[in-house]
PDB file of C-alpha atoms and ligand atoms in Angstrom:
ATOM      1  CA  MET A   1      -0.074   0.203   0.296  1.00  0.00           C
ATOM      2  CA  ARG A   2       2.110   3.446  -0.922  1.00  0.00           C
ATOM      3  CA  ILE A   3       1.272   6.121   1.463  1.00  0.00           C
ATOM      4  CA  LEU A   4       1.443   9.579   0.341  1.00  0.00           C
ATOM      5  CA  LEU A   5       2.945  11.919   3.308  1.00  0.00           C
ATOM      6  CA  VAL A   6       2.655  15.869   1.955  1.00  0.00           C
ATOM      7  CA  GLU A   7       3.717  17.573   5.884  1.00  0.00           C
ATOM      8  CA  ASP A   8       6.806  20.901   5.879  1.00  0.00           C
ATOM      9  CA  GLU A   9       8.365  19.953   9.150  1.00  0.00           C
ATOM     10  CA  LYS A  10      10.987  17.509   7.815  1.00  0.00           C
ATOM     11  CA  ARG A  11      11.451  16.035  11.104  1.00  0.00           C
ATOM     12  CA  MET A  12       8.724  14.506  11.375  1.00  0.00           C
ATOM     13  CA  ALA A  13       7.891  13.589   8.443  1.00  0.00           C
ATOM     14  CA  ASP A  14      11.334  11.611   8.380  1.00  0.00           C
ATOM     15  CA  ALA A  15       9.615  10.033  11.501  1.00  0.00           C
ATOM     16  CA  LEU A  16       6.175   9.869  10.734  1.00  0.00           C
ATOM     17  CA  GLY A  17       8.110   8.142   7.327  1.00  0.00           C
ATOM     18  CA  GLU A  18       9.926   6.297   8.633  1.00  0.00           C
ATOM     19  CA  LEU A  19       7.248   4.798  11.143  1.00  0.00           C
ATOM     20  CA  LEU A  20       4.961   4.597   8.277  1.00  0.00           C
ATOM     21  CA  ARG A  21       8.125   1.902   5.885  1.00  0.00           C
ATOM     22  CA  GLN A  22       8.078   0.400   9.352  1.00  0.00           C
ATOM     23  CA  GLU A  23       4.764  -1.406   9.594  1.00  0.00           C
ATOM     24  CA  LYS A  24       5.486  -2.106   5.355  1.00  0.00           C
ATOM     25  CA  TYR A  25       3.851   1.038   3.619  1.00  0.00           C
ATOM     26  CA  GLU A  26       5.991   2.474   0.577  1.00  0.00           C
ATOM     27  CA  VAL A  27       5.586   6.106   1.498  1.00  0.00           C
ATOM     28  CA  ASP A  28       6.593   9.531  -0.205  1.00  0.00           C
ATOM     29  CA  CYS A  29       7.197  11.837   1.519  1.00  0.00           C
ATOM     30  CA  PHE A  30       6.299  16.143  -0.194  1.00  0.00           C
ATOM     31  CA  TYR A  31       7.087  19.631   1.931  1.00  0.00           C
ATOM     32  CA  ASP A  32       5.046  22.226   1.018  1.00  0.00           C
ATOM     33  CA  GLY A  33       1.154  21.869  -0.564  1.00  0.00           C
ATOM     34  CA  LEU A  34       1.662  22.322  -4.549  1.00  0.00           C
ATOM     35  CA  SER A  35       4.183  19.372  -5.079  1.00  0.00           C
ATOM     36  CA  GLY A  36       2.126  17.009  -2.858  1.00  0.00           C
ATOM     37  CA  LEU A  37      -0.574  17.960  -4.685  1.00  0.00           C
ATOM     38  CA  ALA A  38       0.610  17.423  -7.808  1.00  0.00           C
ATOM     39  CA  ALA A  39       1.624  13.843  -6.331  1.00  0.00           C
ATOM     40  CA  GLY A  40      -1.689  13.635  -5.849  1.00  0.00           C
ATOM     41  CA  GLU A  41      -2.969  13.679  -8.622  1.00  0.00           C
ATOM     42  CA  SER A  42      -1.064  10.922 -10.275  1.00  0.00           C
ATOM     43  CA  GLY A  43      -3.490   8.985  -8.109  1.00  0.00           C
ATOM     44  CA  ILE A  44      -1.322   6.090  -7.677  1.00  0.00           C
ATOM     45  CA  TYR A  45      -2.084   6.003  -3.626  1.00  0.00           C
ATOM     46  CA  ASP A  46      -3.688   4.464  -1.955  1.00  0.00           C
ATOM     47  CA  ILE A  47      -3.616   6.990   1.154  1.00  0.00           C
ATOM     48  CA  MET A  48      -2.804  10.059   1.122  1.00  0.00           C
ATOM     49  CA  ILE A  49      -1.952  12.017   4.732  1.00  0.00           C
ATOM     50  CA  LEU A  50      -2.235  16.196   4.525  1.00  0.00           C
ATOM     51  CA  ASP A  51      -0.567  18.274   7.501  1.00  0.00           C
ATOM     52  CA  VAL A  52      -3.139  21.992   7.409  1.00  0.00           C
ATOM     53  CA  MET A  53      -0.559  24.353   7.404  1.00  0.00           C
ATOM     54  CA  LEU A  54       1.920  24.306   4.556  1.00  0.00           C
ATOM     55  CA  PRO A  55       3.629  25.885   2.714  1.00  0.00           C
ATOM     56  CA  GLU A  56       2.574  27.318  -1.255  1.00  0.00           C
ATOM     57  CA  MET A  57      -0.513  25.599   0.027  1.00  0.00           C
ATOM     58  CA  ASP A  58      -2.750  24.552   2.799  1.00  0.00           C
ATOM     59  CA  GLY A  59      -3.738  20.791   3.172  1.00  0.00           C
ATOM     60  CA  PHE A  60      -7.922  22.141   2.769  1.00  0.00           C
ATOM     61  CA  GLU A  61      -7.466  23.389  -0.289  1.00  0.00           C
ATOM     62  CA  ILE A  62      -5.089  20.068  -1.602  1.00  0.00           C
ATOM     63  CA  VAL A  63      -8.090  17.997  -0.544  1.00  0.00           C
ATOM     64  CA  LYS A  64     -10.367  20.175  -2.722  1.00  0.00           C
ATOM     65  CA  LYS A  65      -8.389  20.487  -5.661  1.00  0.00           C
ATOM     66  CA  LEU A  66      -8.275  17.169  -6.030  1.00  0.00           C
ATOM     67  CA  ARG A  67     -11.595  15.735  -5.229  1.00  0.00           C
ATOM     68  CA  GLN A  68     -12.567  17.795  -7.993  1.00  0.00           C
ATOM     69  CA  LYS A  69     -10.661  16.305 -10.123  1.00  0.00           C
ATOM     70  CA  ARG A  70     -11.633  13.201  -9.213  1.00  0.00           C
ATOM     71  CA  VAL A  71      -9.494  12.089  -7.390  1.00  0.00           C
ATOM     72  CA  HIS A  72     -10.913  10.201  -4.447  1.00  0.00           C
ATOM     73  CA  THR A  73      -7.876   8.682  -2.534  1.00  0.00           C
ATOM     74  CA  PRO A  74      -8.412   7.963   1.094  1.00  0.00           C
ATOM     75  CA  VAL A  75      -7.251  11.239   2.865  1.00  0.00           C
ATOM     76  CA  LEU A  76      -6.283  11.963   6.371  1.00  0.00           C
ATOM     77  CA  MET A  77      -6.131  15.414   7.829  1.00  0.00           C
ATOM     78  CA  LEU A  78      -3.405  17.070  10.090  1.00  0.00           C
ATOM     79  CA  THR A  79      -3.825  19.909  12.385  1.00  0.00           C
ATOM     80  CA  ALA A  80      -2.333  21.081  15.432  1.00  0.00           C
ATOM     81  CA  LYS A  81      -5.426  23.227  16.280  1.00  0.00           C
ATOM     82  CA  SER A  82      -7.672  20.808  17.337  1.00  0.00           C
ATOM     83  CA  GLY A  83     -11.101  23.075  16.929  1.00  0.00           C
ATOM     84  CA  LEU A  84     -14.161  21.814  15.599  1.00  0.00           C
ATOM     85  CA  GLU A  85     -14.202  23.972  13.075  1.00  0.00           C
ATOM     86  CA  ASP A  86     -10.892  23.330  11.555  1.00  0.00           C
ATOM     87  CA  LYS A  87     -12.467  19.353  11.582  1.00  0.00           C
ATOM     88  CA  VAL A  88     -15.093  20.766   9.510  1.00  0.00           C
ATOM     89  CA  THR A  89     -13.811  22.548   7.305  1.00  0.00           C
ATOM     90  CA  GLY A  90     -11.435  19.384   5.876  1.00  0.00           C
ATOM     91  CA  LEU A  91     -14.803  17.116   5.885  1.00  0.00           C
ATOM     92  CA  ASP A  92     -17.168  19.589   3.788  1.00  0.00           C
ATOM     93  CA  CYS A  93     -12.897  19.888   1.485  1.00  0.00           C
ATOM     94  CA  GLY A  94     -14.514  15.345   1.101  1.00  0.00           C
ATOM     95  CA  ALA A  95     -11.320  15.275   3.590  1.00  0.00           C
ATOM     96  CA  ASP A  96     -11.769  10.951   4.823  1.00  0.00           C
ATOM     97  CA  ASP A  97     -10.063  11.763   8.546  1.00  0.00           C
ATOM     98  CA  TYR A  98      -8.577  13.950  11.090  1.00  0.00           C
ATOM     99  CA  LEU A  99      -6.168  14.088  13.391  1.00  0.00           C
ATOM    100  CA  THR A 100      -4.931  16.615  16.251  1.00  0.00           C
ATOM    101  CA  LYS A 101      -1.801  16.855  16.407  1.00  0.00           C
ATOM    102  CA  PRO A 102       0.088  14.753  18.639  1.00  0.00           C
ATOM    103  CA  PHE A 103      -0.748  12.256  17.805  1.00  0.00           C
ATOM    104  CA  MET A 104       0.126   8.635  19.656  1.00  0.00           C
ATOM    105  CA  ALA A 105       1.696   6.160  17.297  1.00  0.00           C
ATOM    106  CA  ARG A 106      -0.696   3.826  17.333  1.00  0.00           C
ATOM    107  CA  GLU A 107      -3.938   6.428  16.869  1.00  0.00           C
ATOM    108  CA  LEU A 108      -2.667   7.045  13.397  1.00  0.00           C
ATOM    109  CA  LEU A 109      -1.717   3.346  12.356  1.00  0.00           C
ATOM    110  CA  ALA A 110      -5.258   2.138  13.636  1.00  0.00           C
ATOM    111  CA  ARG A 111      -6.883   5.013  11.611  1.00  0.00           C
ATOM    112  CA  LEU A 112      -4.868   4.588   7.687  1.00  0.00           C
ATOM    113  CA  ARG A 113      -6.157   0.794   8.486  1.00  0.00           C
ATOM    114  CA  ALA A 114      -9.144   2.389   8.726  1.00  0.00           C
ATOM    115  CA  LEU A 115      -9.035   4.030   5.471  1.00  0.00           C
ATOM    116  CA  GLY A 116      -6.672   1.553   3.577  1.00  0.00           C
ATOM    117  CA  ARG A 117      -9.685  -1.619   3.731  1.00  0.00           C
ATOM    118  CA  ARG A 118     -12.036   1.594   2.923  1.00  0.00           C
ATOM    119  CA  ASN A 119     -10.438   1.339  -0.541  1.00  0.00           C
ATOM    120  CA  ILE A 120     -10.460  -1.878  -0.753  1.00  0.00           C
ATOM    121  CA  SER A 121     -12.400  -3.024  -4.838  1.00  0.00           C
ATOM    122  CA  THR A 122     -13.780  -5.932  -3.929  1.00  0.00           C
ATOM    123  CA  PRO A 123     -15.346  -7.581  -0.137  1.00  0.00           C
ATOM    124  CA  ASP A 124     -13.780 -10.985  -1.419  1.00  0.00           C
ATOM    125  CA  ASN A 125     -10.882  -9.302  -2.530  1.00  0.00           C
ATOM    126  CA  THR A 126     -10.793 -10.426  -6.294  1.00  0.00           C
ATOM    127  CA  LEU A 127      -9.697  -8.483  -8.884  1.00  0.00           C
ATOM    128  CA  THR A 128     -11.771  -9.300 -12.242  1.00  0.00           C
ATOM    129  CA  PHE A 129     -11.074  -7.495 -16.015  1.00  0.00           C
ATOM    130  CA  GLY A 130     -12.071  -9.643 -19.311  1.00  0.00           C
ATOM    131  CA  ASP A 131     -11.453 -13.460 -19.216  1.00  0.00           C
ATOM    132  CA  ILE A 132      -9.295 -12.655 -15.714  1.00  0.00           C
ATOM    133  CA  SER A 133      -9.173 -12.508 -12.331  1.00  0.00           C
ATOM    134  CA  LEU A 134      -6.496 -12.028 -10.198  1.00  0.00           C
ATOM    135  CA  GLU A 135      -6.952 -12.549  -6.145  1.00  0.00           C
ATOM    136  CA  THR A 136      -5.100 -10.126  -3.746  1.00  0.00           C
ATOM    137  CA  SER A 137      -4.243 -11.918  -1.059  1.00  0.00           C
ATOM    138  CA  SER A 138      -2.457 -15.358  -3.149  1.00  0.00           C
ATOM    139  CA  ALA A 139      -1.195 -12.381  -5.575  1.00  0.00           C
ATOM    140  CA  THR A 140      -2.680 -15.689  -8.509  1.00  0.00           C
ATOM    141  CA  LEU A 141      -3.291 -14.213 -11.955  1.00  0.00           C
ATOM    142  CA  ASN A 142      -6.553 -17.181 -12.927  1.00  0.00           C
ATOM    143  CA  CYS A 143      -8.141 -16.647 -16.245  1.00  0.00           C
ATOM    144  CA  THR A 144     -11.890 -17.052 -15.645  1.00  0.00           C
ATOM    145  CA  GLN A 145     -12.575 -18.831 -19.455  1.00  0.00           C
ATOM    146  CA  ASN A 146     -10.118 -22.166 -19.349  1.00  0.00           C
ATOM    147  CA  GLY A 147      -9.479 -21.740 -15.240  1.00  0.00           C
ATOM    148  CA  GLN A 148      -5.658 -21.636 -15.936  1.00  0.00           C
ATOM    149  CA  SER A 149      -4.000 -20.017 -12.959  1.00  0.00           C
ATOM    150  CA  VAL A 150      -0.272 -18.636 -11.949  1.00  0.00           C
ATOM    151  CA  ARG A 151       1.013 -17.384  -9.722  1.00  0.00           C
ATOM    152  CA  LEU A 152       2.601 -13.619  -9.861  1.00  0.00           C
ATOM    153  CA  GLY A 153       5.760 -12.016  -8.845  1.00  0.00           C
ATOM    154  CA  GLU A 154       5.533  -8.957  -6.475  1.00  0.00           C
ATOM    155  CA  LYS A 155       5.820  -5.991  -8.897  1.00  0.00           C
ATOM    156  CA  GLU A 156       4.483  -8.178 -12.242  1.00  0.00           C
ATOM    157  CA  TYR A 157       1.337  -8.623  -9.902  1.00  0.00           C
ATOM    158  CA  ARG A 158       1.812  -5.376  -8.705  1.00  0.00           C
ATOM    159  CA  ILE A 159       1.348  -3.746 -12.430  1.00  0.00           C
ATOM    160  CA  LEU A 160      -1.944  -5.965 -13.118  1.00  0.00           C
ATOM    161  CA  GLU A 161      -3.339  -4.682 -10.000  1.00  0.00           C
ATOM    162  CA  TYR A 162      -2.834  -1.565 -11.562  1.00  0.00           C
ATOM    163  CA  LEU A 163      -3.573  -1.921 -14.930  1.00  0.00           C
ATOM    164  CA  ILE A 164      -7.292  -3.722 -13.629  1.00  0.00           C
ATOM    165  CA  ALA A 165      -7.699  -0.644 -11.153  1.00  0.00           C
ATOM    166  CA  ASN A 166      -7.946   1.444 -13.842  1.00  0.00           C
ATOM    167  CA  SER A 167      -8.917  -0.304 -17.406  1.00  0.00           C
ATOM    168  CA  GLY A 168     -10.677   1.559 -19.574  1.00  0.00           C
ATOM    169  CA  GLN A 169      -7.231   4.686 -19.428  1.00  0.00           C
ATOM    170  CA  ILE A 170      -3.592   4.625 -20.749  1.00  0.00           C
ATOM    171  CA  LEU A 171      -1.023   5.037 -17.689  1.00  0.00           C
ATOM    172  CA  SER A 172       1.707   5.792 -19.134  1.00  0.00           C
ATOM    173  CA  ARG A 173       5.574   4.100 -17.599  1.00  0.00           C
ATOM    174  CA  GLU A 174       5.820   7.391 -15.117  1.00  0.00           C
ATOM    175  CA  GLN A 175       2.898   6.468 -13.471  1.00  0.00           C
ATOM    176  CA  LEU A 176       3.556   2.702 -13.644  1.00  0.00           C
ATOM    177  CA  ALA A 177       7.422   3.819 -12.448  1.00  0.00           C
ATOM    178  CA  VAL A 178       6.082   5.737  -9.759  1.00  0.00           C
ATOM    179  CA  LYS A 179       3.386   3.487  -8.645  1.00  0.00           C
ATOM    180  CA  ILE A 180       5.488   0.471  -8.256  1.00  0.00           C
ATOM    181  CA  TRP A 181       9.164   1.890  -7.426  1.00  0.00           C
ATOM    182  CA  GLY A 182       8.058   5.132  -5.709  1.00  0.00           C
ATOM    183  CA  PHE A 183       9.300   8.621  -5.969  1.00  0.00           C
ATOM    184  CA  GLU A 184      12.907   7.626  -4.334  1.00  0.00           C
ATOM    185  CA  ASN A 185      13.994   5.536  -6.186  1.00  0.00           C
ATOM    186  CA  GLU A 186      15.289   6.450  -9.383  1.00  0.00           C
ATOM    187  CA  ALA A 187      12.159   4.977 -11.318  1.00  0.00           C
ATOM    188  CA  GLU A 188      13.887   3.037 -14.500  1.00  0.00           C
ATOM    189  CA  TYR A 189      11.137   3.441 -16.894  1.00  0.00           C
ATOM    190  CA  ASN A 190      13.429   0.057 -18.685  1.00  0.00           C
ATOM    191  CA  ASN A 191      12.161  -1.718 -15.959  1.00  0.00           C
ATOM    192  CA  VAL A 192       8.006  -1.077 -16.571  1.00  0.00           C
ATOM    193  CA  GLU A 193       9.326  -2.765 -19.604  1.00  0.00           C
ATOM    194  CA  VAL A 194      10.356  -5.451 -18.746  1.00  0.00           C
ATOM    195  CA  TYR A 195       8.318  -5.964 -15.986  1.00  0.00           C
ATOM    196  CA  MET A 196       5.837  -5.086 -18.353  1.00  0.00           C
ATOM    197  CA  SER A 197       7.172  -8.055 -20.802  1.00  0.00           C
ATOM    198  CA  PHE A 198       7.156 -10.960 -17.588  1.00  0.00           C
ATOM    199  CA  THR A 199       3.567 -10.131 -16.659  1.00  0.00           C
ATOM    200  CA  ARG A 200       2.579 -10.433 -20.533  1.00  0.00           C
ATOM    201  CA  LYS A 201       4.234 -13.878 -20.207  1.00  0.00           C
ATOM    202  CA  LYS A 202       2.147 -14.547 -17.508  1.00  0.00           C
ATOM    203  CA  LEU A 203      -0.917 -13.343 -19.274  1.00  0.00           C
ATOM    204  CA  SER A 204      -0.241 -15.832 -21.858  1.00  0.00           C
ATOM    205  CA  PHE A 205       0.532 -18.974 -20.099  1.00  0.00           C
ATOM    206  CA  VAL A 206      -2.933 -18.437 -18.305  1.00  0.00           C
ATOM    207  CA  GLY A 207      -4.159 -18.276 -22.145  1.00  0.00           C
ATOM    208  CA  ALA A 208      -6.171 -14.967 -20.846  1.00  0.00           C
ATOM    209  CA  LYS A 209      -7.131 -12.927 -24.007  1.00  0.00           C
ATOM    210  CA  THR A 210      -6.872  -9.573 -22.082  1.00  0.00           C
ATOM    211  CA  LYS A 211      -3.574  -8.766 -23.273  1.00  0.00           C
ATOM    212  CA  ILE A 212      -1.275  -5.028 -22.436  1.00  0.00           C
ATOM    213  CA  LYS A 213      -1.372  -3.518 -25.036  1.00  0.00           C
ATOM    214  CA  ALA A 214       0.568  -0.091 -25.796  1.00  0.00           C
ATOM    215  CA  VAL A 215      -0.433   2.722 -27.117  1.00  0.00           C
ATOM    216  CA  ARG A 216       2.506   4.730 -28.687  1.00  0.00           C
ATOM    217  CA  GLY A 217       4.551   7.824 -26.931  1.00  0.00           C
ATOM    218  CA  MET A 218       1.769   6.937 -24.647  1.00  0.00           C
ATOM    219  CA  GLY A 219       1.692   3.916 -22.309  1.00  0.00           C
ATOM    220  CA  TYR A 220       0.099   1.037 -21.850  1.00  0.00           C
ATOM    221  CA  GLU A 221      -4.081  -0.451 -21.137  1.00  0.00           C
ATOM    222  CA  LEU A 222      -5.058  -3.659 -20.761  1.00  0.00           C
ATOM    223  CA  ARG A 223      -7.279  -4.943 -23.195  1.00  0.00           C
ATOM    224  CA  TRP A 224      -9.478  -7.670 -23.461  1.00  0.00           C
ATOM    225  CA  GLU A 225     -10.862  -9.022 -26.922  1.00  0.00           C
ATOM    226  CA  ASP A 226     -13.228 -11.471 -26.895  1.00  0.00           C
ATOM    227  CA  VAL A 227     -13.080 -13.069 -31.152  1.00  0.00           C
TER     228      VAL A 227
HETATM  229 CA1  LIG B 301       2.392  22.060   8.992  1.00  0.00          CA
END
């Protein structure tokens, strides 16, 4: 699960980032409102944690702009203020939850688990598209037409999960690189192609008619041609 953290107090941000990584979340930190908004718009996050008081653009404004752009990623707002008014403003802007500083690590983690559950696509944890289904718990790819299945490697699984979640859209190599490898690693676009070809091999291994199509100069898209 990938988390976007926008917090301008660097020590706080680093400490939070460290805590979340220990809990096996992948975390990208940004220290001002505008870069936080730009990262949020990428649509690659499962949860966003936004501080309210930020340079350039405050957390309320970020979540408002994201919602206008139909980015529905769950948002947890952090603020030093404990006023009811701030809480109401945050929720009115489209935030999903609210935590007042200082807070206990345990409480933050509990809220994140709750928000993460909200984001799971189907109750049985199976993602489907065309003639394939993906079991999220075992990272197994199935072809629904012939019952063939195969286990996916971690990156293959993440690629397919991301493509299914955004089916009908073309995802750029940049989006895929950031989603799978994060901003902090130097996302090497060649990696995307390498793992894309592994993932394609798994699709043909199970005999799926669903294919990953490369759209020239734009990116990749999942297509199912039932012919
Ligand atoms: Ca702040």
